[in-house]
XYZ file of C-alpha atoms in Angstrom:
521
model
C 7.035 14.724 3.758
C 9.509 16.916 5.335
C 10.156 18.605 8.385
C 12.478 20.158 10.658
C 15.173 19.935 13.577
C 15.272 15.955 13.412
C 18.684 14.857 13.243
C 20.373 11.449 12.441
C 21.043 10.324 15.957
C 17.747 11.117 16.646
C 16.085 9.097 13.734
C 18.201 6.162 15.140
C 17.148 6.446 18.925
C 13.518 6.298 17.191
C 14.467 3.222 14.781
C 15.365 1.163 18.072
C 18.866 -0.922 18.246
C 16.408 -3.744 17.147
C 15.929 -2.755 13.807
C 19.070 -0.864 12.894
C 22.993 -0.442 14.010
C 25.016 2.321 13.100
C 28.215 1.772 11.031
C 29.789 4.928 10.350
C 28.876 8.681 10.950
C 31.761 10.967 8.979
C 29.921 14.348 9.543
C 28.895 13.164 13.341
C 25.004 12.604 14.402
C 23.464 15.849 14.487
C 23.511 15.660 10.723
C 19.547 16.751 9.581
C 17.419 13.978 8.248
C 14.143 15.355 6.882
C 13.061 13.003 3.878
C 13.749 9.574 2.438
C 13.842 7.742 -0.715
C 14.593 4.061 -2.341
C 16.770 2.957 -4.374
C 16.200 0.139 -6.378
C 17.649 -2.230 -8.988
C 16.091 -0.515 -11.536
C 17.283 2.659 -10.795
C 21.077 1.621 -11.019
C 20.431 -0.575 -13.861
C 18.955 2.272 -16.108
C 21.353 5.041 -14.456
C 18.035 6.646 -13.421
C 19.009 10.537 -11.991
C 17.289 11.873 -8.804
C 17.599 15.794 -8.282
C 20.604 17.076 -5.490
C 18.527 17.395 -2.271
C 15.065 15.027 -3.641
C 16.878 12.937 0.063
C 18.254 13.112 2.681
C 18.357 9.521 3.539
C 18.528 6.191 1.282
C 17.421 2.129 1.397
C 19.139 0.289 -0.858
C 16.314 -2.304 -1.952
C 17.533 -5.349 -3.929
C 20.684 -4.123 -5.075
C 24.198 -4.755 -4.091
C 25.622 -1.713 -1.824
C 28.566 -1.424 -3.563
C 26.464 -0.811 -6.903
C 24.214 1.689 -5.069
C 26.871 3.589 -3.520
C 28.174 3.684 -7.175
C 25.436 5.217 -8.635
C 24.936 7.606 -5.302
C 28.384 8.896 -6.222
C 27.762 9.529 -9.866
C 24.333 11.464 -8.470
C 25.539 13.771 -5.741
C 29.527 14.092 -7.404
C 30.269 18.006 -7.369
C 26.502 19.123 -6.437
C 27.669 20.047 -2.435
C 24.460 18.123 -1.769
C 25.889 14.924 -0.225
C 23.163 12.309 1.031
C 22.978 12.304 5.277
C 22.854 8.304 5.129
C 22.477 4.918 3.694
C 20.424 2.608 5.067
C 21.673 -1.192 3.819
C 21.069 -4.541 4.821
C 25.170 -6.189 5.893
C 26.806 -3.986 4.372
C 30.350 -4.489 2.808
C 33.657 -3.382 4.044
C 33.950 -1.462 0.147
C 30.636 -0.044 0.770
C 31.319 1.423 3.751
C 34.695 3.188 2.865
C 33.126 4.467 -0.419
C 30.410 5.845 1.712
C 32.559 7.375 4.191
C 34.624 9.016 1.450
C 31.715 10.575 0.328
C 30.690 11.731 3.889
C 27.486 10.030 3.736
C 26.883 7.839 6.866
C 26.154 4.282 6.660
C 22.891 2.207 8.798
C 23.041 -1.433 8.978
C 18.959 -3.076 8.598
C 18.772 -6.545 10.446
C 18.272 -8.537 7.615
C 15.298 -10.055 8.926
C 13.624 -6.556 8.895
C 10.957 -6.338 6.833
C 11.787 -2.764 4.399
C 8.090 -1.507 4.852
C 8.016 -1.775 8.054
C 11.071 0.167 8.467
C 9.529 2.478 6.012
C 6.381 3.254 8.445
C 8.637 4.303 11.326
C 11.242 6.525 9.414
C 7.595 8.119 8.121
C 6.536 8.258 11.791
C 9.770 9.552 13.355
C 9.576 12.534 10.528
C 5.909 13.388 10.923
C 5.663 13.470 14.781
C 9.185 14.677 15.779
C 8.839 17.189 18.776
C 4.845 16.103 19.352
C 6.038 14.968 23.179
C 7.134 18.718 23.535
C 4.099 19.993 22.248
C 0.970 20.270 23.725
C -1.344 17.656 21.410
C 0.397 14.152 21.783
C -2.632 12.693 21.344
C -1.867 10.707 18.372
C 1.608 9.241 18.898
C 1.289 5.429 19.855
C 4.917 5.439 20.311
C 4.290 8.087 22.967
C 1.870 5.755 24.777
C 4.335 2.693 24.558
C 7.167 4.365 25.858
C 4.927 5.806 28.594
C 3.445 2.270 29.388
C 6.786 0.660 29.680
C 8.221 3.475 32.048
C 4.995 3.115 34.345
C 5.352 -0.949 34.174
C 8.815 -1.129 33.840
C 8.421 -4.172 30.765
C 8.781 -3.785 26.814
C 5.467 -2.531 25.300
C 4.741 -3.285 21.419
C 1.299 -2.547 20.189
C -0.198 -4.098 17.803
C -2.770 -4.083 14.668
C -5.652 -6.618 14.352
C -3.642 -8.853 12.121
C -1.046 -8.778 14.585
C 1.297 -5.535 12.890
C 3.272 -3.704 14.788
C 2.543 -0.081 15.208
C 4.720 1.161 17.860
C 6.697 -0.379 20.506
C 9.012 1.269 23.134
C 12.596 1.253 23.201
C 14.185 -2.475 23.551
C 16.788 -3.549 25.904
C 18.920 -6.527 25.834
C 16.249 -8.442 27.891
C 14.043 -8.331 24.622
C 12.915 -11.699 23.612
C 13.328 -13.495 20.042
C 9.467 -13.265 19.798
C 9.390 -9.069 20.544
C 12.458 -8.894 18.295
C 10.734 -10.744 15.103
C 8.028 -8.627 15.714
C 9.583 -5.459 15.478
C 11.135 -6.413 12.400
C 8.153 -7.001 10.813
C 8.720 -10.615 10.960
C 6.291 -13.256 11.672
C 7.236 -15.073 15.351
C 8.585 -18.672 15.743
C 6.069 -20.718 14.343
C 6.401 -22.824 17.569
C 5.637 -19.769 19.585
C 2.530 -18.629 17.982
C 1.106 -22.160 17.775
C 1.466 -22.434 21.375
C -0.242 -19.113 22.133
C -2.864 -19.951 20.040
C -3.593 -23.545 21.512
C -3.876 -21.518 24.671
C -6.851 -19.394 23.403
C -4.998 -16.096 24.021
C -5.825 -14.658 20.967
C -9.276 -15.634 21.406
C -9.433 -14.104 24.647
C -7.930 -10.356 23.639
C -10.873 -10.264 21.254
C -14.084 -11.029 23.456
C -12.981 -8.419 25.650
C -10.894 -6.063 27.916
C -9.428 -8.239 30.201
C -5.973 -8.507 31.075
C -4.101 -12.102 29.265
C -1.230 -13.507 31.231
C 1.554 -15.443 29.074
C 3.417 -17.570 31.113
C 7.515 -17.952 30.409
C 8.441 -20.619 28.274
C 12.314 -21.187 28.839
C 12.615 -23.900 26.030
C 11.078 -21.126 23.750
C 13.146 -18.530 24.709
C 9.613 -16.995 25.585
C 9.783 -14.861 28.311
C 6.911 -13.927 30.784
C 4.314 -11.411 29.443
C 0.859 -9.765 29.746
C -1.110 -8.566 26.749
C -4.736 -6.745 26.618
C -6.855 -6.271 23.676
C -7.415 -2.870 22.048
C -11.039 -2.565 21.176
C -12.975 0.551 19.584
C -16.287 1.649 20.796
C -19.150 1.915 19.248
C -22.491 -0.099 19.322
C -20.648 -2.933 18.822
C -17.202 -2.628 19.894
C -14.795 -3.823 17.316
C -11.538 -5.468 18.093
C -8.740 -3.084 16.480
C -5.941 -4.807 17.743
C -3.213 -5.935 21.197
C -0.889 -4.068 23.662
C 1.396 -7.141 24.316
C 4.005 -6.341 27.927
C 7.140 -8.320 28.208
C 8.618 -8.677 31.308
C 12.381 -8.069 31.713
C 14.849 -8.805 34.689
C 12.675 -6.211 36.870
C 9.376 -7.064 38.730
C 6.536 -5.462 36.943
C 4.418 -2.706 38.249
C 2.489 -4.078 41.333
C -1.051 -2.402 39.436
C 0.409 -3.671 35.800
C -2.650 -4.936 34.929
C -4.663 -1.476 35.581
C -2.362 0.357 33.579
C -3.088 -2.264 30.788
C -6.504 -1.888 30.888
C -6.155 2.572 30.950
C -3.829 2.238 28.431
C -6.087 -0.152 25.822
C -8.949 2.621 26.564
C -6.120 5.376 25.117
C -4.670 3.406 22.243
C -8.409 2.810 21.062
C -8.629 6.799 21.244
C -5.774 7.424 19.418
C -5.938 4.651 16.424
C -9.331 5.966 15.975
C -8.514 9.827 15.822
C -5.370 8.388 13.114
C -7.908 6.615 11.154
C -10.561 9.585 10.855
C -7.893 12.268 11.116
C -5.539 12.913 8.090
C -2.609 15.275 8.706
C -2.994 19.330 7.611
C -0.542 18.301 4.679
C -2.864 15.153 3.743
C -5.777 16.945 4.050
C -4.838 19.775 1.773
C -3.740 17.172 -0.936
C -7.277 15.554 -0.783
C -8.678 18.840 -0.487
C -6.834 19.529 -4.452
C -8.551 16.462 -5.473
C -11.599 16.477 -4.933
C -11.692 13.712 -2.009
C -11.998 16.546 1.145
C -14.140 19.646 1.389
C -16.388 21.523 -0.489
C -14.298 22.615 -3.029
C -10.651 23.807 -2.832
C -8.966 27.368 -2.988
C -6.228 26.310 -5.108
C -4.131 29.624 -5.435
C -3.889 28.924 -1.171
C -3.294 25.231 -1.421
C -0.760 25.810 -4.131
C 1.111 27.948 -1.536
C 0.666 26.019 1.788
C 1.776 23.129 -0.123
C 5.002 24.635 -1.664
C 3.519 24.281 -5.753
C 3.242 25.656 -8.578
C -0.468 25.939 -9.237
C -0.495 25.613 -12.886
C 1.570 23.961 -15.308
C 1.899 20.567 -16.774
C 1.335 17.941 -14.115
C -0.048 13.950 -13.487
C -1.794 12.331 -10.932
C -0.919 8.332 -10.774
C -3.357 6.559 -8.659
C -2.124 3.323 -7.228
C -4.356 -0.286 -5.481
C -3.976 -3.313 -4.179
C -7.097 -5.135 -4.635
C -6.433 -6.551 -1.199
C -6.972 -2.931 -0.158
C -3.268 -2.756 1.558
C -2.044 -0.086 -0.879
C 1.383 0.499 0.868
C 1.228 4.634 1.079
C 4.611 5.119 3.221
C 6.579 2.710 0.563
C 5.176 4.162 -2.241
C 5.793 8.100 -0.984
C 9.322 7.397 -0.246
C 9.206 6.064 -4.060
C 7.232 9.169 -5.379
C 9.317 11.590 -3.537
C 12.825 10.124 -5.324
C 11.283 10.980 -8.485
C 9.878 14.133 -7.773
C 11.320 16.357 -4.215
C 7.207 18.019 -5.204
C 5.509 14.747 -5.323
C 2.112 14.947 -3.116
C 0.748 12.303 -1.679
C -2.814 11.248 -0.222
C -3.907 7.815 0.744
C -7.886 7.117 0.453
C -10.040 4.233 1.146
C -7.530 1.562 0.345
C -6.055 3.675 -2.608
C -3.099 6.229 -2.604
C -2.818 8.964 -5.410
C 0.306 10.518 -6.727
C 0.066 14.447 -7.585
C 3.001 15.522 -10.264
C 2.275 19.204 -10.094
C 5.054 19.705 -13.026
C 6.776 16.978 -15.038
C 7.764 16.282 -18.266
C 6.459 13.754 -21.320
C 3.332 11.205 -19.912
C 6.054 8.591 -20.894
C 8.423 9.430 -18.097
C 5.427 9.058 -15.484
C 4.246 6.083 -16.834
C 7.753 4.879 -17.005
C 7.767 5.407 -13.200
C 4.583 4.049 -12.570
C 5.927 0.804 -14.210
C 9.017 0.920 -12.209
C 7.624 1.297 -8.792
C 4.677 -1.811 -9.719
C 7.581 -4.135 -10.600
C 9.952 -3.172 -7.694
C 7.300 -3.838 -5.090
C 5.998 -6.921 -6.837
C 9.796 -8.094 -6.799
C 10.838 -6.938 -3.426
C 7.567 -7.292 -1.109
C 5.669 -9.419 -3.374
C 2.787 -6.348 -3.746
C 0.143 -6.619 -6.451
C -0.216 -2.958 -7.264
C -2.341 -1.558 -10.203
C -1.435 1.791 -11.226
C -3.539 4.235 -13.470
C -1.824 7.595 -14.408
C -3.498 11.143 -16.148
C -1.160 12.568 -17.744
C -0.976 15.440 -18.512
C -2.865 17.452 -15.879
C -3.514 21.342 -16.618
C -2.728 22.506 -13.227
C -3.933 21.329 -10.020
C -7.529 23.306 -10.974
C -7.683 19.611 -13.151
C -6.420 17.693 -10.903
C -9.722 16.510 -9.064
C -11.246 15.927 -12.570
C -8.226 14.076 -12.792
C -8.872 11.716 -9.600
C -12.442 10.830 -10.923
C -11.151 9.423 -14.265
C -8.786 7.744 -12.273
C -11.103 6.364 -10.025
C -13.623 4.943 -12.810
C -10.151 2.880 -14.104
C -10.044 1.535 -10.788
C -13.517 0.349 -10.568
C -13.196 -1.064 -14.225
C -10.730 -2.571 -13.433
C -12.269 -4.420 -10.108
C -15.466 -5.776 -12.152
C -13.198 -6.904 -15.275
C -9.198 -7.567 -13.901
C -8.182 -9.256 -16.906
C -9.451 -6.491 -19.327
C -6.715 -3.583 -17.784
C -3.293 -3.720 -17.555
C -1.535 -3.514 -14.335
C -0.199 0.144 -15.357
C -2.481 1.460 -17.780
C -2.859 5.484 -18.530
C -6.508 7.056 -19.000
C -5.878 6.776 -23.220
C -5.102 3.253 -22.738
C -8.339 2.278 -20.650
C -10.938 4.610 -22.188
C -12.121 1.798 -24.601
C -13.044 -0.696 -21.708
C -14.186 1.724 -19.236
C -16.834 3.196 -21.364
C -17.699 0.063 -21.967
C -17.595 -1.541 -18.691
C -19.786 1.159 -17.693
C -22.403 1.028 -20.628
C -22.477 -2.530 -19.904
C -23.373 -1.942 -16.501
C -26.192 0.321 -16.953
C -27.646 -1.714 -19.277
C -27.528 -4.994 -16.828
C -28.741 -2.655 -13.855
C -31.992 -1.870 -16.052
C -33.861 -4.940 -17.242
C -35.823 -2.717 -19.606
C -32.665 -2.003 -21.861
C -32.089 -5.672 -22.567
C -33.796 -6.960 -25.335
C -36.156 -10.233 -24.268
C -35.221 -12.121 -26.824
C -31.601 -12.488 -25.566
C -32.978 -13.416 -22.171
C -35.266 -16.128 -24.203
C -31.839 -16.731 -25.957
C -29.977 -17.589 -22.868
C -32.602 -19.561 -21.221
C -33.247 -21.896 -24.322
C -30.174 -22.562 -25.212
C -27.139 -20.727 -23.614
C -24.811 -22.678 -26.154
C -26.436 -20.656 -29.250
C -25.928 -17.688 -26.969
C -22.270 -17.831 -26.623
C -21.673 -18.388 -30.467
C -23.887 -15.563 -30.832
C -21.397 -13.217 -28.560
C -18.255 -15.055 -30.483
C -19.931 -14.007 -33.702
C -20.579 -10.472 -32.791
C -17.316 -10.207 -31.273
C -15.475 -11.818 -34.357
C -17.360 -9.313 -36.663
C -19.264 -12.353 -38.231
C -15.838 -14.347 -39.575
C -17.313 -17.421 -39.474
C -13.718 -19.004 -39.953
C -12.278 -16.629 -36.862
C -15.911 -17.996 -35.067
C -14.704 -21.272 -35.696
C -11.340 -21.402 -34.037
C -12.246 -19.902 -31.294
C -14.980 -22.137 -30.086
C -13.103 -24.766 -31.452
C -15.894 -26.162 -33.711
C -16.444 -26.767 -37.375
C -17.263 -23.512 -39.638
C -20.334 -25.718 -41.061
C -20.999 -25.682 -37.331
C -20.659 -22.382 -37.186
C -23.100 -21.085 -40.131
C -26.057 -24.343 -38.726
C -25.875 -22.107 -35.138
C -25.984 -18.768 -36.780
C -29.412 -19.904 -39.103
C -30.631 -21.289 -36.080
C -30.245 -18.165 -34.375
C -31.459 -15.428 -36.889
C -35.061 -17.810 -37.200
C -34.646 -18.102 -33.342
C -34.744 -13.840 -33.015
C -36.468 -13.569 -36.241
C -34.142 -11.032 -37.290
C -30.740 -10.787 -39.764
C -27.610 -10.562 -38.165
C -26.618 -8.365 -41.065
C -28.648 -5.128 -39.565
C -25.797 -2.876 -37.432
C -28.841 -1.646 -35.076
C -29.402 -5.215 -34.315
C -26.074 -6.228 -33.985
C -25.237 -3.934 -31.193
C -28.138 -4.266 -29.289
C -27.893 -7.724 -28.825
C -24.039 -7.670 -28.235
C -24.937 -4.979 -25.238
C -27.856 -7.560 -24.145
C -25.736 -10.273 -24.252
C -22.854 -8.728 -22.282
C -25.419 -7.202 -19.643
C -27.018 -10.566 -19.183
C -23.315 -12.620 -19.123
C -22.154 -10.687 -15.961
């Protein structure tokens, strides 16, 4: 996503001195940031090209700096299109003064950050710069932090359910080790959390509203703080997660724990308005396929969106069967590969609109690329499907349904699709998989004497399936059930007097191979 008027200094006040220190600015601070993008091993190792202007910003992910700065220079070299920064984990002193000779400014990460949570708030800082001048700010936890800790006069950091940051206000040097982890998407001192926990605090935040006090722990390096638990309404109000207060060197707020509770009743507001209210952008994308809406004008979301509305595209859906797909890491991917990438996250999946690219191969080739660097770099289990080609976005819900039906394949039956798999790849064990199931979900369609098969004696039924399977080579049969072949032809006998029919008939064959998959599920 990009946007406008946000410029580097600006993305760094945002960041926090917690998470990242500025090395060296060449063109100054007021340089515009607007968009970001990874690069990864993968990308240097295969001399992978990204268009002039497809960033604005970089994170060098799992690859030396001097490499990536390398590669940057080989990208940008004589295009006037220099990149506005680098963001790099200790950078090197010949990193640094390549950098600076190519004007592009250079971030130091803490190397304790965690990348996608440094991902999030870049994402954040571009899609809600100038909300505190507007008029609606009633979405922007960082907005409420910052407001909290000027009212209290502590460190505010509010968190998810499973204890993930979301927004925090800016740090001082009173900040403790455990608000610093935090923020760096780090779990705390082991020692700390155990000790909150034998205290019941946790326990606490989630029966109700009231206000926790944490008392200092010098040994710890813990210092004194208040915390309140964030809970949605609703017949039964659901615990959605903790505004935690540190104290600093200044007394807090003689009503502190009022403003807690005010402020728990607001962040429950707002996290529910982000989780039922997509942005205009977001919306439009789902809108194109298929997921928002009665039906799209695609001529107007072709235009509002900045795309061509017909031509060769893809859509690439990606999941983590955890249901964490990461959809800030993998837009900051999508958007390196293509500056027209759209992106939508839905129920635990986030889809990848190509409105115009080149041979399926290059997309799948992607698709690959971003599933390995995520497993290698933040240990992600992502499954990617991609539809390719798309005729114009007109196909491009059509597109998302195919997709989809991969996806749910692919939950009933992992081991039968591929981590990256295209439509063409998957038909086979989608139609299938699906077959399969509407035979199981109707008892009628199963023939009885597979049932009677299965209940007498499920061992006959299972050399049955192999033999089906193995297109009745009774050698092949053999091997894999890791009997005799004699073995094999006594069960098969058994088993045609058992039916009272000849496994030689193709009718028969396939009905009981659909009976016996329906009934083995």
């Amino acid at each position: 996503m990009r946007n406008t008027g946000l410029g580097l200094g600006q993305l760094l006040l945002a960041l926090d001195r917690t998470m990242v220190t500025l090395v060296e600015a060449p063109r100054g601070l007021d340089m515009p940031v607007a968009s970001a993008a990874l690069v990864d091993a993968d990308d240097v190792r295969l001399g992978l090209a990204v268009g002039p202007g497809s960033a604005d910003v970089f994170f060098l992910l799992g690859v030396a700096d001097v490499d990536a700065v390398r590669w940057l220079e080989q990208q940008f070299a004589g295009t006037g299109r220099i990149p506005t920064a680098i963001f790099v984990k200790e950078p090197t002193d010949e990193a640094v003064r390549r950098a600076v000779a190519l004007g592009t400014a250079v971030v130091a990460v803490d190397p304790r950050a965690r990348w996608e949570s440094l991902y999030k708030l870049v994402n954040h800082a571009f899609e809600h710069h100038g909300e505190r001048e507007g008029a609606d700010n009633d979405t922007d936890l960082f907005g409420l932090a910052q407001s909290i800790a000027d009212r209290t006069r502590g460190l505010v950091s509010i968190e998810d359910e499973r204890s993930h940051v979301l927004a925090y206000s800016a740090s001082s040097e009173e900040a403790d080790e455990l608000r610093r982890l935090t923020i760096l998407g780090r779990a705390g001192p082991p020692e700390h959390l155990q000790w909150i926990g034998q205290w019941g605090i946790f326990d606490a935040l989630r029966r109700g509203p009231d206000v926790v006090r944490v008392a200092e722990r010098p040994e710890l390096g813990l210092r004194p703080r208040l915390a309140v638990g964030i809970h949605l309404p609703g017949e039964r109000p659901r615990f959605a997660g903790t505004i935690w207060l540190q104290q600093g060197s200044a007394p807090l707020a003689d009503d502190v724990e009022e403003v807690l509770r005010g402020a728990a009743v607001l962040a429950a507001r707002i996290m529910a308005r982000l989780s039922s209210t997509p942005s205009s952008h977001t919306r439009r994308v789902l809108e194109v396929l298929g997921l928002a809406g009665e039906g799209a004008d695609i001529v107007a979301a072709a235009a509002e969106l900045g795309v061509a509305a017909d031509g060769r595209g893809a859509l690439v859906g990606f999941a983590d069967p955890s249901g964490a797909t990461p959809h800030d890491v993998i837009a900051l991917s999508a958007s390196a590969f293509r500056s027209d990438a759209q992106i939508a996250p839905w129920n635990g999946r986030v889809y990848v609109l190509l409105p115009k690219v080149g041979a399926p191969s290059t997309v799948m080739s992607w698709a690959r690329g971003v599933v390995a660097a995520l497993d290698r770099e933040l240990g992600l289990d992502l499954r990617a499907v991609a539809a390719a080609p798309v005729a114009g976005l007109a196909a491009a819900a059509g597109a998302r349904v195919e997709v989809d039906r991969v996806f749910d394949s692919a939950q009933r039956h992992p081991q039968a699709i591929g981590h990256v798999t295209s439509l063409d790849e998957a038909r086979t064990t989608v139609l299938l998989d699906e077959i399969v199931s509407q035979v199981a979900a109707q008892p009628r369609l199963v023939d009885p004497r597979v049932r009677l098969l299965r209940e007498q004696d499920p061992m006959l039924a299972d050399t049955l399936a192999a033999y089906l399977d193995g297109f009745g080579d009774i050698a092949a049969v053999a091997q894999r059930l890791h009997v005799h072949p004699n073995t094999v032809r006594y069960r098969v006998r058994r088993i045609e007097k058992l039916l009272g029919t000849s496994l030689e008939d193709p009718d028969d064959r396939l009905v009981l191979a659909l009976g016996l998959r329906a009934t083995a599920r």
